[in-house]
Tab-separated table of C-alpha atoms in Angstrom:
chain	number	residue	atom	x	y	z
A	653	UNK	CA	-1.786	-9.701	2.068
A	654	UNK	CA	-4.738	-9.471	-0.659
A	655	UNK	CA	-6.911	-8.050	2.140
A	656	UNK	CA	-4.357	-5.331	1.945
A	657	UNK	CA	-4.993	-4.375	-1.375
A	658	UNK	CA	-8.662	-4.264	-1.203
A	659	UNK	CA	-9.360	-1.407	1.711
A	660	UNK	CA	-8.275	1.667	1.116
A	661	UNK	CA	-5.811	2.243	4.641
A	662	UNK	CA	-5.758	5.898	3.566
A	663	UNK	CA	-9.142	6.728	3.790
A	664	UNK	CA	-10.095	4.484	6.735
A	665	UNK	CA	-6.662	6.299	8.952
A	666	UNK	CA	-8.196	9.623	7.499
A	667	UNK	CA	-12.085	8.958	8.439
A	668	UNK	CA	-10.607	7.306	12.094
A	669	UNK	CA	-8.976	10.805	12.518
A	670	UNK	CA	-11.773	12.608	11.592
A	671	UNK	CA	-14.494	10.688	13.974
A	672	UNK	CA	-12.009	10.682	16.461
A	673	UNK	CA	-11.573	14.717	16.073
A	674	UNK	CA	-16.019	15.297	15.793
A	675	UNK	CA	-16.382	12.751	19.019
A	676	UNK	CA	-18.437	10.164	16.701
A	677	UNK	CA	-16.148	7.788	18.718
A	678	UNK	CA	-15.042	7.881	22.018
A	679	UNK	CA	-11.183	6.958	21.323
A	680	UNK	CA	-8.230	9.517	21.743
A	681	UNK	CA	-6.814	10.565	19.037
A	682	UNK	CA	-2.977	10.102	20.229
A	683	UNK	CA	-3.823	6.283	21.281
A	684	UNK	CA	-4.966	6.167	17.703
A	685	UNK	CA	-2.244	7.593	16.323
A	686	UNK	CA	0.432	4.932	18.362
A	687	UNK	CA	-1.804	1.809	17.489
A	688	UNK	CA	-2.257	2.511	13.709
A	689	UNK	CA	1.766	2.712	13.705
A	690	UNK	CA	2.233	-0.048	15.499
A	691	UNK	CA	-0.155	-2.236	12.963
A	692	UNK	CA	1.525	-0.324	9.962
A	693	UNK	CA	4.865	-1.562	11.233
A	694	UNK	CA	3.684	-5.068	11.935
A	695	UNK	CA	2.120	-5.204	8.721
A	696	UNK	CA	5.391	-4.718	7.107
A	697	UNK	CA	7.165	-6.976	8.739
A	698	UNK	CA	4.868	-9.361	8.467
A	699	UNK	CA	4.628	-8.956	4.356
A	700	UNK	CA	8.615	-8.715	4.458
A	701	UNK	CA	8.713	-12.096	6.460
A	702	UNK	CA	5.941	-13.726	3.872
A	703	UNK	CA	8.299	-12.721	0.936
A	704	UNK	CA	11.494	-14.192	2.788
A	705	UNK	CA	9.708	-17.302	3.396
A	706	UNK	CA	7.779	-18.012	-0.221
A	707	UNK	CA	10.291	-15.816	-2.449
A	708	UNK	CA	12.666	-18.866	-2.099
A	709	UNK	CA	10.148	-21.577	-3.572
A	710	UNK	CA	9.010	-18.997	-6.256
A	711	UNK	CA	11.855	-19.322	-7.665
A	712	UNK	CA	12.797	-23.258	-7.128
A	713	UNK	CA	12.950	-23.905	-11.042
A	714	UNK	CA	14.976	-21.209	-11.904
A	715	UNK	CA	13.494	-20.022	-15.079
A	716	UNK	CA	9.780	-20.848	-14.927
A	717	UNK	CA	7.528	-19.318	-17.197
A	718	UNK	CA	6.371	-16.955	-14.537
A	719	UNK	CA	9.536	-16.135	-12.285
A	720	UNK	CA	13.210	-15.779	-13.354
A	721	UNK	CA	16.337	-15.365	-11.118
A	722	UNK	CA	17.106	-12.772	-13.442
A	723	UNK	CA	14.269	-10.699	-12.288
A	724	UNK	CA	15.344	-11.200	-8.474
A	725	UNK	CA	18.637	-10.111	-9.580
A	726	UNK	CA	16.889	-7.166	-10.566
A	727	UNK	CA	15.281	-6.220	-7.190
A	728	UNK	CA	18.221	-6.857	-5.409
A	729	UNK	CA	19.958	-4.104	-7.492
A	730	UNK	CA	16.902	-1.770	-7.245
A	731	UNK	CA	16.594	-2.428	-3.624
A	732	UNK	CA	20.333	-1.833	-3.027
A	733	UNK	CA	20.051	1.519	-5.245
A	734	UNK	CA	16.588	2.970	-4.392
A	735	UNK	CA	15.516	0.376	-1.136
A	736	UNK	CA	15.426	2.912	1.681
A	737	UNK	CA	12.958	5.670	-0.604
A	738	UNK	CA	11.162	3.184	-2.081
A	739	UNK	CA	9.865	1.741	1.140
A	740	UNK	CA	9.332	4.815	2.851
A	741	UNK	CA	6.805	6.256	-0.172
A	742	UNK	CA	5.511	3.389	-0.909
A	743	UNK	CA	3.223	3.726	2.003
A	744	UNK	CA	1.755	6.736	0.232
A	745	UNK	CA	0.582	4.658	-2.554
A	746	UNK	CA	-2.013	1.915	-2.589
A	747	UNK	CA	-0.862	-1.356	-4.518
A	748	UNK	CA	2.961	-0.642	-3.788
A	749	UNK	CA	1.981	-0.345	-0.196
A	750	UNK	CA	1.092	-4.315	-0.121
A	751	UNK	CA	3.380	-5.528	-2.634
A	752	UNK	CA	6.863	-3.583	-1.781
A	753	UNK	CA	6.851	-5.296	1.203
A	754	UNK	CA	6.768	-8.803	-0.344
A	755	UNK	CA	9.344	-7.662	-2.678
A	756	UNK	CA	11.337	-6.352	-0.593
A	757	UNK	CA	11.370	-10.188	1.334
A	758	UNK	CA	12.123	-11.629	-1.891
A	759	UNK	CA	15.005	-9.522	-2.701
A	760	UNK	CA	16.075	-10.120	0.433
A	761	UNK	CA	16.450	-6.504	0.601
A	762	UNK	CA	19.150	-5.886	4.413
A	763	UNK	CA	16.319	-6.524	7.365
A	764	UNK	CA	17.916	-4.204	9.226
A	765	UNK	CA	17.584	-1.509	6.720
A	766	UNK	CA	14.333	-2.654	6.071
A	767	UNK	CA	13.217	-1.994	9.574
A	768	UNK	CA	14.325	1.434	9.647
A	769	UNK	CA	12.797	2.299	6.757
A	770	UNK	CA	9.592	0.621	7.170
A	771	UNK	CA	9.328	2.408	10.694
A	772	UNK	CA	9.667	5.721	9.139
A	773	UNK	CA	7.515	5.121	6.449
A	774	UNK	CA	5.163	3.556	9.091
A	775	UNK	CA	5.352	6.711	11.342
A	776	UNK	CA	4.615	9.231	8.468
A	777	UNK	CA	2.218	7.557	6.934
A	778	UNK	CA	-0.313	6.051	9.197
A	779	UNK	CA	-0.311	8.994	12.538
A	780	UNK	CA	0.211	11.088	9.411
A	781	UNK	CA	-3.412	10.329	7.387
A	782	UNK	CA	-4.833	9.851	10.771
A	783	UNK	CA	-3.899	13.244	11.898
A	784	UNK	CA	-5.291	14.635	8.948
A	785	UNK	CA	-8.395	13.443	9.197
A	786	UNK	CA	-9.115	15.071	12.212
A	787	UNK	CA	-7.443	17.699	11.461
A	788	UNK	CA	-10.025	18.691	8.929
A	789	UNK	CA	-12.946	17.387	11.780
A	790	UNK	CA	-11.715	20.950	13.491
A	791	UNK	CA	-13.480	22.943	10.733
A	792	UNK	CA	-17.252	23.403	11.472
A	793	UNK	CA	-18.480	23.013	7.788
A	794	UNK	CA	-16.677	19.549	7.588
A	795	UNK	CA	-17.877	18.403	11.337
A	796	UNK	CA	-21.433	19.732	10.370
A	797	UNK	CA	-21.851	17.983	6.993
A	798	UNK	CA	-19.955	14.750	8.412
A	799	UNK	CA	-22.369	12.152	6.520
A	800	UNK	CA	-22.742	13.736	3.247
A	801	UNK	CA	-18.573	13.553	3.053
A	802	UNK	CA	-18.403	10.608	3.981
A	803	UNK	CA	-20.494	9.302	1.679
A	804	UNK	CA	-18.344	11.380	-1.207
A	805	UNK	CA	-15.381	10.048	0.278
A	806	UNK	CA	-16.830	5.972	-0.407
A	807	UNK	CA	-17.507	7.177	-3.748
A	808	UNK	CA	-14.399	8.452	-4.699
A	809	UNK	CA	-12.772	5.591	-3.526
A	810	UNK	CA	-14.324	3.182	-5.141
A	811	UNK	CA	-14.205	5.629	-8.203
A	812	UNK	CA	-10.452	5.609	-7.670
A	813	UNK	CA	-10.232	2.166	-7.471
A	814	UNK	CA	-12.004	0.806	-10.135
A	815	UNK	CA	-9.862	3.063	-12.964
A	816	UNK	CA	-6.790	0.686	-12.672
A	817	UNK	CA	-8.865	-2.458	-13.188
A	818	UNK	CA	-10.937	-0.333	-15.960
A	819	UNK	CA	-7.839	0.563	-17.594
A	820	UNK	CA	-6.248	-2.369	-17.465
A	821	UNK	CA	-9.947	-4.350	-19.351
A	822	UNK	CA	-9.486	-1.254	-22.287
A	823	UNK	CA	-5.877	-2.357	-22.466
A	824	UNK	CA	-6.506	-5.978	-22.923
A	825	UNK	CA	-9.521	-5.607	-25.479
A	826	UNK	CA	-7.006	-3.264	-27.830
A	827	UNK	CA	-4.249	-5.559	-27.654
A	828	UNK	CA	-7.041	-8.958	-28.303
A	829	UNK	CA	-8.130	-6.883	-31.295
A	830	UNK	CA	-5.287	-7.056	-33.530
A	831	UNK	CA	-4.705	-10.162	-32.265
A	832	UNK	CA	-8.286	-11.543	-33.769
A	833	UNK	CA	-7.636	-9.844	-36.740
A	834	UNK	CA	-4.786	-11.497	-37.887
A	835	UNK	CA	-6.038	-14.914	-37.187
């Protein structure tokens, strides 16, 4: 599941399309399309089945330091009001990508309503980026400057990346600093 949070899926769906689209490998793009579904609906599943299975003993002492059954009270009721939209974008976004889907298994959110979701989600998002990608491999200014955008692309992502962990450092140092000055 951590593995899921450290590579970007969008841009490696979006540069698949795009190599796929310029011929820098020899797959087609439609049996791309159906396996990168397939795996995004897998991976799901397989993130809602891990936070079935370990939500449970999370929450064994009911008011740890660290996990309350209050708080899975809470996703139940956001599950049961938002469930079906919030698993559907959260494919769109990064972090809540990986971790929705482990929440969702803790909340026990309705498998079956799970499934559907996921699966659409699934189907949008990952043919979706893919077909992007080589989408934009049709135009001959992208196709013929292929390296240089890719190498902007790695850039950006790991620009993109680092600003939550960044932001989160600056947070931490403000709140420490009061903190040292009143001891």
């Amino acid at each position: 599941m951590l593995l899921g949070v450290i590579l970007p899926g969008d841009a490696l769906l979006f540069t698949m399309g795009l190599f796929a689209a310029t011929g820098a490998i020899d797959v087609s793009l439609w049996l791309a399309c159906l396996l990168v579904a397939i795996a995004a609906i897998l991976g799901n599943i397989c993130g809602y089945w891990v936070g079935a299975k370990i939500g449970p003993a999370l929450f064994t002492r009911p008011n740890s330091k660290l996990f309350k059954k209050q708080q899975v009270d809470n996703v139940h009721r956001f599950f049961d009001k938002y469930g079906p939209l919030a698993i559907i974008l959260a494919r769109f976004v990064p972090f809540a990508r990986t971790f929705i889907t482990l929440i969702a298994g803790i909340g026990r959110m309705n498998l079956r309503k799970y499934l559907v979701y996921s699966s659409i989600g699934g189907l949008l998002w990952a043919p979706g980026m893919t077909l992007l990608g080589a989408l934009l491999g049709q135009i001959p200014w992208v196709r013929d400057n292929l390296n240089t955008i890719l190498y902007l692309m790695l850039a950006a992502v790991m620009v993109v990346s680092a600003v939550p962990i960044i932001t989160e450092v600056r947070k931490k140092r403000r709140e420490k600093k009061p903190a040292e000055a009143a001891a």
